[in-house]
Tab-separated table of C-alpha atoms in Angstrom:
chain	number	residue	atom	x	y	z
A	1	MET	CA	0.000	-0.009	-0.146
A	2	PRO	CA	1.134	3.504	-0.628
A	3	MET	CA	2.237	5.905	2.216
A	4	LYS	CA	-0.236	8.339	3.268
A	5	ILE	CA	0.630	12.013	4.460
A	6	GLU	CA	-1.782	12.575	7.417
A	7	LYS	CA	-2.453	16.247	7.701
A	8	THR	CA	-5.459	16.553	10.041
A	9	LEU	CA	-5.545	13.999	12.443
A	10	ASN	CA	-2.743	13.530	15.045
A	11	MET	CA	-1.282	10.194	16.343
A	12	ARG	CA	-4.199	10.058	18.699
A	13	GLU	CA	-7.005	10.616	16.665
A	14	LEU	CA	-5.862	8.508	13.828
A	15	ASN	CA	-6.524	5.092	15.898
A	16	ALA	CA	-3.773	3.196	13.918
A	17	GLU	CA	-3.029	-0.559	14.701
A	18	LEU	CA	0.458	0.395	15.597
A	19	THR	CA	1.600	3.701	16.831
A	20	ILE	CA	5.163	4.687	16.699
A	21	LEU	CA	6.688	6.703	19.656
A	22	PRO	CA	9.965	8.511	18.824
A	23	MET	CA	11.949	8.660	22.068
A	24	HIS	CA	15.510	9.234	22.989
A	25	ALA	CA	18.162	7.057	24.943
A	26	LYS	CA	18.410	9.280	27.969
A	27	THR	CA	15.645	11.500	29.337
A	28	MET	CA	17.775	12.723	32.265
A	29	GLN	CA	15.126	11.520	34.576
A	30	LYS	CA	12.748	14.770	34.108
A	31	PRO	CA	9.588	14.135	32.439
A	32	LEU	CA	9.758	17.681	30.715
A	33	THR	CA	12.783	16.570	28.791
A	34	LEU	CA	10.269	14.743	26.376
A	35	HIS	CA	9.989	16.455	22.984
A	36	ARG	CA	7.000	18.731	23.582
A	37	SER	CA	4.600	16.762	21.167
A	38	MET	CA	5.174	13.683	23.062
A	39	GLN	CA	4.379	14.588	26.459
A	40	ASP	CA	0.591	14.489	26.247
A	41	LEU	CA	0.882	11.079	24.149
A	42	CYS	CA	3.099	9.686	26.622
A	43	PHE	CA	1.509	10.685	29.942
A	44	ASN	CA	-2.376	10.463	28.723
A	45	ASP	CA	-2.695	8.139	25.981
A	46	TYR	CA	0.253	5.495	26.371
A	47	PRO	CA	1.386	5.659	29.847
A	48	HIS	CA	2.061	1.875	30.110
A	49	ALA	CA	4.301	2.042	27.117
A	50	TYR	CA	6.053	5.008	28.649
A	51	SER	CA	6.429	3.209	31.788
A	52	PHE	CA	8.171	0.155	29.811
A	53	TYR	CA	10.400	2.560	28.303
A	54	LYS	CA	11.549	4.199	31.281
A	55	TYR	CA	12.224	0.879	32.720
A	56	LYS	CA	14.288	-0.249	29.645
A	57	GLU	CA	15.901	3.236	29.778
A	58	LYS	CA	17.560	1.934	33.314
A	59	ASP	CA	19.187	-0.915	31.356
A	60	GLY	CA	20.684	1.337	28.727
A	61	LEU	CA	19.156	2.265	25.334
A	62	ALA	CA	21.011	2.777	22.082
A	63	ARG	CA	20.143	5.016	19.266
A	64	GLY	CA	18.062	2.902	16.661
A	65	ASP	CA	16.565	0.453	19.409
A	66	PHE	CA	12.989	-0.473	18.613
A	67	PHE	CA	10.244	-2.157	21.051
A	68	LEU	CA	7.048	-3.576	20.038
A	69	LEU	CA	4.572	-3.396	22.987
A	70	ASP	CA	1.170	-5.242	22.581
A	71	ARG	CA	-1.730	-3.504	24.297
A	72	ILE	CA	-5.251	-5.167	25.101
A	73	ASP	CA	-6.886	-1.850	25.146
A	74	GLY	CA	-6.507	-0.754	21.645
A	75	GLY	CA	-3.575	-0.524	18.921
A	76	ASP	CA	-0.244	-1.450	19.664
A	77	VAL	CA	2.757	0.786	20.470
A	78	GLY	CA	6.131	0.700	18.938
A	79	ILE	CA	8.903	2.761	20.594
A	80	LEU	CA	11.749	3.969	18.268
A	81	VAL	CA	14.976	5.598	20.079
A	82	ALA	CA	15.334	8.019	17.353
A	83	ARG	CA	18.025	10.358	19.088
A	84	GLY	CA	20.565	10.219	22.087
A	85	ASP	CA	18.961	12.812	24.182
A	86	ILE	CA	16.472	15.929	24.087
A	87	ARG	CA	19.355	18.326	23.388
A	88	ARG	CA	20.390	16.357	20.327
A	89	LYS	CA	18.714	16.313	16.782
A	90	PHE	CA	16.871	13.299	15.482
A	91	ASP	CA	19.286	11.033	13.855
A	92	LEU	CA	18.749	9.348	10.263
A	93	TYR	CA	21.065	6.730	11.148
A	94	ALA	CA	18.967	5.649	14.256
A	95	ILE	CA	15.618	6.130	12.490
A	96	THR	CA	17.028	3.794	9.527
A	97	LYS	CA	18.223	1.071	12.127
A	98	GLY	CA	14.600	1.262	13.844
A	99	LEU	CA	12.903	0.987	10.436
A	100	ARG	CA	15.047	-1.875	9.482
A	101	THR	CA	14.209	-3.793	12.648
A	102	MET	CA	10.430	-2.924	11.952
A	103	ARG	CA	10.880	-4.308	8.508
A	104	GLU	CA	12.440	-7.531	9.669
A	105	LEU	CA	9.553	-8.236	11.953
A	106	ASN	CA	7.201	-7.683	8.831
A	107	LEU	CA	5.043	-5.141	10.724
A	108	HIS	CA	4.350	-3.213	7.514
A	109	ASN	CA	2.387	-6.241	6.525
A	110	LYS	CA	0.666	-6.822	9.731
A	111	TYR	CA	-0.391	-3.594	10.937
A	112	ASN	CA	-1.459	-0.195	9.492
A	113	ILE	CA	1.202	2.193	11.043
A	114	ALA	CA	1.098	5.621	12.178
A	115	PHE	CA	4.614	7.143	12.023
A	116	PRO	CA	5.427	10.524	13.153
A	117	ALA	CA	6.634	12.926	10.603
A	118	LEU	CA	10.068	13.823	12.101
A	119	GLY	CA	11.362	17.062	11.082
A	120	PHE	CA	7.928	18.582	10.966
A	121	TYR	CA	8.797	20.863	13.930
A	122	GLU	CA	11.725	23.003	13.831
A	123	GLU	CA	13.377	21.862	16.947
A	124	ASP	CA	13.458	18.135	15.409
A	125	GLN	CA	16.458	19.590	13.433
A	126	ILE	CA	16.058	16.776	10.797
A	127	ASN	CA	15.032	16.996	7.161
A	128	ILE	CA	11.385	15.750	6.695
A	129	LYS	CA	12.032	14.789	3.133
A	130	ASN	CA	14.537	12.573	4.346
A	131	VAL	CA	12.673	10.902	6.853
A	132	TYR	CA	9.772	10.386	4.608
A	133	LYS	CA	11.782	8.853	1.759
A	134	THR	CA	13.543	6.490	4.577
A	135	VAL	CA	10.009	5.371	5.819
A	136	GLN	CA	8.838	4.854	2.321
A	137	LYS	CA	11.967	2.691	1.335
A	138	PHE	CA	11.600	0.464	4.436
A	139	LEU	CA	7.673	0.290	4.841
A	140	GLY	CA	6.168	1.590	1.600
A	141	ASP	CA	5.663	-1.794	-0.045
A	142	GLY	CA	3.817	-3.327	2.683
A	143	LYS	CA	0.166	-4.689	2.598
A	144	LYS	CA	-1.045	-2.405	5.203
A	145	ASP	CA	-1.146	1.672	5.017
A	146	VAL	CA	1.477	3.683	6.655
A	147	TYR	CA	0.648	6.962	7.800
A	148	PHE	CA	3.271	9.761	7.978
A	149	VAL	CA	1.476	11.869	10.434
A	150	LEU	CA	2.390	15.782	10.571
A	151	ASN	CA	0.773	16.358	13.657
A	152	TYR	CA	2.341	14.024	15.937
């Protein structure tokens, strides 16, 4: 299925079967060090996924790590470690590594996926076109839709 650019709905409203949360390897133990668009999503919509992420963070996370979390109360969640910490820009290498794992798990044929349009916000410090092309390369040929969500 082709990738679709979602311009109106946000990650919460889209109700995809799999929602990808872009996180970072270190939060410095402060909740406000989350990306500004992720605070609501993590604390209100996916608190269990965020709790699992914090648990894994204690063991140490690396850029490009990907975790799939099954939920019984709605769509599943994928956590992609897309940068080192909040002070760093999103990293195309890390995004590519995570997308490669998603492809190996065949997620693009099992789930319709909501992937955040990293680069949409200025503080992301990454070219949105490069991210889009990379997501399309790894997930664009699946049986299910992939939504590139601008308002994540």
